[in-house]
Tab-separated table of C-alpha atoms in Angstrom:
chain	number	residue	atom	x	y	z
A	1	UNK	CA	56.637	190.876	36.485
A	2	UNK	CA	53.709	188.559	36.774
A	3	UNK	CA	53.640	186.015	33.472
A	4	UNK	CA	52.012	183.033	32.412
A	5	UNK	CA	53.553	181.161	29.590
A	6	UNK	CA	51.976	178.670	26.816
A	7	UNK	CA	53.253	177.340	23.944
A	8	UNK	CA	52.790	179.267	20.928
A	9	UNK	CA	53.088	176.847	18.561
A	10	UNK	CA	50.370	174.510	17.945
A	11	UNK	CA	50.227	171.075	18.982
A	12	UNK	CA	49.578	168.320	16.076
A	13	UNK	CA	48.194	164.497	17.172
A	14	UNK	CA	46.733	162.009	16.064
A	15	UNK	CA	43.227	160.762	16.798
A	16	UNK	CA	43.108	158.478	19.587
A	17	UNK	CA	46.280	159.614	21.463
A	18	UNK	CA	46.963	161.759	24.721
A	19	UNK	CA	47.213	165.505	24.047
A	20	UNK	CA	49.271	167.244	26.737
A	21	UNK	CA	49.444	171.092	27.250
A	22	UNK	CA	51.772	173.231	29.386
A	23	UNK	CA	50.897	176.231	31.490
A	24	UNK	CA	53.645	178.097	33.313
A	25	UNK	CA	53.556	180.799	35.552
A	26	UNK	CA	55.806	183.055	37.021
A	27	UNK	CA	55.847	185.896	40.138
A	28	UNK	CA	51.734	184.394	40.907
A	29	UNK	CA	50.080	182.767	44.105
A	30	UNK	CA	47.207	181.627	42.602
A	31	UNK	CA	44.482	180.610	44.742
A	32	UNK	CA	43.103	178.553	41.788
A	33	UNK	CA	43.934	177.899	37.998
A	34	UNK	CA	41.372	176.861	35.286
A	35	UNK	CA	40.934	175.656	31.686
A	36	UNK	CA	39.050	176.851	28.834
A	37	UNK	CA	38.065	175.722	25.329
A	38	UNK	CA	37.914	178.755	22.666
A	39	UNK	CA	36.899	177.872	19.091
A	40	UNK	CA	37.542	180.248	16.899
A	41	UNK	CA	34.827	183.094	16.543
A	42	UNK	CA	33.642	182.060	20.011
A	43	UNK	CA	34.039	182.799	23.716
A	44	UNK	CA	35.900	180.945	26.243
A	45	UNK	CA	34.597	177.677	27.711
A	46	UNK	CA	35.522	176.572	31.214
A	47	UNK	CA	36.390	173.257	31.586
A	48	UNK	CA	38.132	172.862	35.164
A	49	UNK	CA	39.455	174.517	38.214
A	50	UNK	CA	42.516	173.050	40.196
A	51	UNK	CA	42.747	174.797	43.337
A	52	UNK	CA	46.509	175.786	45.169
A	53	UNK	CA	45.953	172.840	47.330
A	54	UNK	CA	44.792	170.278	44.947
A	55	UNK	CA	47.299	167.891	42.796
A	56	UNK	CA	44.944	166.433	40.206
A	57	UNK	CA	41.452	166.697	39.005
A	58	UNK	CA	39.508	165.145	36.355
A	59	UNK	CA	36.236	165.228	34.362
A	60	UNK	CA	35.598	162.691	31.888
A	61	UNK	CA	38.801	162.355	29.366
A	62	UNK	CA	40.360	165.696	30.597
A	63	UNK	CA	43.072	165.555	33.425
A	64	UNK	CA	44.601	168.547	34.961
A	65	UNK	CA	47.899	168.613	36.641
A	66	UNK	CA	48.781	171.414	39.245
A	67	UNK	CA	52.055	171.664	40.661
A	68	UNK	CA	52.634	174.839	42.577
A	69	UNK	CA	56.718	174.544	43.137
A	70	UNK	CA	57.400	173.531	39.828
A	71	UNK	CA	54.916	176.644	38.969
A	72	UNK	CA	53.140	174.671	36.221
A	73	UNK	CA	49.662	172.965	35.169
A	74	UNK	CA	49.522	170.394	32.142
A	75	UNK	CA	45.955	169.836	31.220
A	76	UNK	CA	45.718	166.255	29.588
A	77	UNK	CA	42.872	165.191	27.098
A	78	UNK	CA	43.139	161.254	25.927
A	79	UNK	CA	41.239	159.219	23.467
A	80	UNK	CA	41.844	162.505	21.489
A	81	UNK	CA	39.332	162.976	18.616
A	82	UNK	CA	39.527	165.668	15.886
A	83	UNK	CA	36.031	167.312	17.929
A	84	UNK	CA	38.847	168.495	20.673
A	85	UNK	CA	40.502	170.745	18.003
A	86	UNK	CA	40.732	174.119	19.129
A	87	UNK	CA	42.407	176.189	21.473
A	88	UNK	CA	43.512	176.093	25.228
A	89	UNK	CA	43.611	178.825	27.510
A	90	UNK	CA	45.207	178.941	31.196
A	91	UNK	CA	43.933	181.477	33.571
A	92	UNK	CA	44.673	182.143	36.929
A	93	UNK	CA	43.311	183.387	39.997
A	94	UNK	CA	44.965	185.152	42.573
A	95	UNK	CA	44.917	184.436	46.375
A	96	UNK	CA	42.858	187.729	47.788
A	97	UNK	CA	42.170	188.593	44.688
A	98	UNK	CA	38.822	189.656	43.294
A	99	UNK	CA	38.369	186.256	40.955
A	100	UNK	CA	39.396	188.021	38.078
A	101	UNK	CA	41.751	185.486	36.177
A	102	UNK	CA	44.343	186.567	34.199
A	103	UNK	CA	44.676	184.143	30.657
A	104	UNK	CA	47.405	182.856	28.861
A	105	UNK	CA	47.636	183.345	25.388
A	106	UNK	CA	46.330	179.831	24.821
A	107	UNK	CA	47.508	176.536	23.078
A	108	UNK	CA	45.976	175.542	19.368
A	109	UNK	CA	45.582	172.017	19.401
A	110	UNK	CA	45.041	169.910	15.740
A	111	UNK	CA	43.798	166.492	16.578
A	112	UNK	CA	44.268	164.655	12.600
A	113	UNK	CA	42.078	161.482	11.886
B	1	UNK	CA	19.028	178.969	28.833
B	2	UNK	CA	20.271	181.274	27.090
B	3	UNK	CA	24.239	182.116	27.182
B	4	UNK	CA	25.737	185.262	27.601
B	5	UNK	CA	24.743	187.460	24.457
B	6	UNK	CA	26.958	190.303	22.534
B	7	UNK	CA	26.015	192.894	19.992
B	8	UNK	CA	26.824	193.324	17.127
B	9	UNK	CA	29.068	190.329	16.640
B	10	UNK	CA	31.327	192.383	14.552
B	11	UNK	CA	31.464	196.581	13.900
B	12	UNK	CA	33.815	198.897	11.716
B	13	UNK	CA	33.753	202.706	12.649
B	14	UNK	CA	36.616	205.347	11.733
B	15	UNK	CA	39.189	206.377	14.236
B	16	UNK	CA	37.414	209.436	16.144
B	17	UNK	CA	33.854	208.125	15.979
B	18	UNK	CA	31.941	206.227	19.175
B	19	UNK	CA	30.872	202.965	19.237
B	20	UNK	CA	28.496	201.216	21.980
B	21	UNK	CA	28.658	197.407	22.426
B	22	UNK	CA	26.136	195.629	24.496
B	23	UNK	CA	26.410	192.939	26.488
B	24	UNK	CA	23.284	190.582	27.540
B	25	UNK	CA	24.044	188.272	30.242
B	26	UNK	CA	22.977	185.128	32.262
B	27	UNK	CA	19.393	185.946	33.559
B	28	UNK	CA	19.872	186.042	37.651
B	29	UNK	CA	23.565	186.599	37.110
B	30	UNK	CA	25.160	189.480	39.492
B	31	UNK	CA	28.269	189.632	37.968
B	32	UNK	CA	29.319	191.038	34.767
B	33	UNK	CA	32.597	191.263	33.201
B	34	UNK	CA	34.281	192.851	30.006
B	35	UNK	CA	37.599	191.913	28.577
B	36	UNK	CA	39.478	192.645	25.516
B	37	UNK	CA	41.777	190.833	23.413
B	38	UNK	CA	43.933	192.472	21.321
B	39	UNK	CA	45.373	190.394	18.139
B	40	UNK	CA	48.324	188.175	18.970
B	41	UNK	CA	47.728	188.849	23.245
B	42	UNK	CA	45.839	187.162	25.476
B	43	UNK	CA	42.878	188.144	27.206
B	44	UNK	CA	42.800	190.783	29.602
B	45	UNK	CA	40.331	192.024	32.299
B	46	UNK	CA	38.768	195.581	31.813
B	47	UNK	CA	35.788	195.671	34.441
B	48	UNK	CA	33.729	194.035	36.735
B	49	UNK	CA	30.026	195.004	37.541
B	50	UNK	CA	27.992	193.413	40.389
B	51	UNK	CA	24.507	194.112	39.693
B	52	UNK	CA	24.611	197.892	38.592
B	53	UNK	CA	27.918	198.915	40.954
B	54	UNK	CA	31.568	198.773	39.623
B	55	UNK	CA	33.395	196.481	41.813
B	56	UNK	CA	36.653	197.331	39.488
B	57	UNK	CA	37.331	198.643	36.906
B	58	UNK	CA	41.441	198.861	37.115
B	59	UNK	CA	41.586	197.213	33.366
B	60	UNK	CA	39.793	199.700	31.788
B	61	UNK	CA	42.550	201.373	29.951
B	62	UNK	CA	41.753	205.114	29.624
B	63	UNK	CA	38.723	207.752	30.183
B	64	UNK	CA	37.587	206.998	26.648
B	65	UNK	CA	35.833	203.897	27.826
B	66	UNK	CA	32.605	204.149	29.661
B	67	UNK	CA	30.499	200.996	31.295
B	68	UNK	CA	27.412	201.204	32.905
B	69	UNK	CA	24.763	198.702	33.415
B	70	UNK	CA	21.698	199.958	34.402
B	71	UNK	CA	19.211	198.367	36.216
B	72	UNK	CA	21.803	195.714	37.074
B	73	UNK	CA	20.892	193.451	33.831
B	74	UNK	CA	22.000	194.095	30.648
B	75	UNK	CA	25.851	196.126	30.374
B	76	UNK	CA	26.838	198.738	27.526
B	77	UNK	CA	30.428	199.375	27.020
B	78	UNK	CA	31.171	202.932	24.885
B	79	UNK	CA	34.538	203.733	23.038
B	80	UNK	CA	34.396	207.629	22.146
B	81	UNK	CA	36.356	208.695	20.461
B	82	UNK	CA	37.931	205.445	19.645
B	83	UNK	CA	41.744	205.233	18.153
B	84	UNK	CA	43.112	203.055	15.980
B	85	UNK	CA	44.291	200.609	18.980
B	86	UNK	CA	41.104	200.123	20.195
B	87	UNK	CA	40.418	197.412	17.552
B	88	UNK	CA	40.505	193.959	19.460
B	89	UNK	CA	37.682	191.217	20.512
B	90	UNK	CA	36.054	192.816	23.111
B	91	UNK	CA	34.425	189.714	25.863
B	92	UNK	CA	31.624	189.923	28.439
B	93	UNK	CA	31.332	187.471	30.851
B	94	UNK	CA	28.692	186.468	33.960
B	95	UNK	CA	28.683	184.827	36.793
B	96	UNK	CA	26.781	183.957	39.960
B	97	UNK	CA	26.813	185.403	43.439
B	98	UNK	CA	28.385	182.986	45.371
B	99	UNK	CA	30.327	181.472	42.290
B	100	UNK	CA	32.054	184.062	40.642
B	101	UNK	CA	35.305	181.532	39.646
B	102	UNK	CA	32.901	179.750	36.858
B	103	UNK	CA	32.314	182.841	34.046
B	104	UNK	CA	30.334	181.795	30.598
B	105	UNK	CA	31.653	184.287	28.011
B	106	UNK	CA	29.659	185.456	25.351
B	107	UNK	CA	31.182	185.049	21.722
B	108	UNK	CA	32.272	188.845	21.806
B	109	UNK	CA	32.252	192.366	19.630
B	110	UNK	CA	35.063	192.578	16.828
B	111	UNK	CA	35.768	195.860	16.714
B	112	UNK	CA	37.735	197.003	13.872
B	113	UNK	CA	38.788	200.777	13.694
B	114	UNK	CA	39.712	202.248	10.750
């Protein structure tokens, strides 16, 4: 069956450093995979797409990984401040799909001062 | 602009009673979405509108949930008679023709049922 894995657990760091997330996947050929922001009592932001045939993008201090035979994404944030406290989601896109993504549970991240 | 809007932010019914949520979103937006998140699972698809026609609606997860969006704008989504795991945070979500892989969410309906 189709899965896509996050940690659970939250992530704790301190202000300044590099947070790093993990999104695997399993039984997908995603056409695309994105990032969102969810604070709680709020809707999703996106933050990024990373398309099957794309290694790397970035946008400002966020860095997303894609790695299609290792079946992963890491999203990266650095100069971490506790503002980027909240919690990650992975989705992904399907090739001849519809566009619909289908989410991880998300990542908390705690960024302390 | 405003963002994709939800109401009511939060409602509490009994098990067996209806509830409509209403979804307002991006003005000039063709596409519509709803999706659901139940407590401790992630958050899954239920339905796709573009302007006033289903495109799918394989999420939706029994004939006790009924979408429509009139007109093509604004999208209702009604639970009768609801059940006890119908409580979740229920999402809408729009998008542009032509750019349907970038959705704004709205901050959804907590629907708690009793």
């Amino acid at each position: 069956s189709q899965k896509i894995e996050q940690n659970s657990e939250a992530l704790n760091i301190q202000e300044g450093k590099t947070a790093t997330l993990t999104c695997n996947y399993t039984n997908y050929s995603p056409a695309y995979l994105q990032w969102y922001r969810q604070d709680p009592g709020r809707g999703p932001v996106f933050l990024l797409l990373i398309r099957e045939n794309e290694k790397e993008k970035r946008k400002e201090r966020l860095k997303v990984t894609f790695d299609t035979t290792l079946k992963q994404s890491l999203f990266h944030i650095t100069a971490s401040q506790p503002a980027d406290s909240a919690t990650y989601l992975c989705a992904l896109a399907v090739s001849g799909g519809s566009y619909i993504p289908t989410f991880g549970r998300g990542t908390s991240l705690i960024v302390h001062p | 602009e405003a963002g994709v809007t939800q109401f009511p932010s939060h409602s509490v019914i009994e098990k067996g009673q209806t509830v409509t949520l209403r979804c307002d979103p991006i003005s000039g937006h063709d596409n519509l979405y709803w999706y659901r998140r139940v407590m401790g699972k992630e958050i899954k698809f239920l339905l796709h509108f573009v302007k006033e026609s289903k495109q799918d609606e394989s999420g939706m997860p029994n004939n006790r949930f009924l979408a429509e969006r009139t007109g093509g704008t604004y999208s209702t989504l009604k639970v009768q008679p609801a059940e006890l795991e119908d409580s979740g945070v229920y999402f809408c979500a729009s998008s542009q023709a032509g750019a349907q892989n970038i959705q704004y969410f709205g901050a959804g309906t907590r629907l708690s049922v009793l």
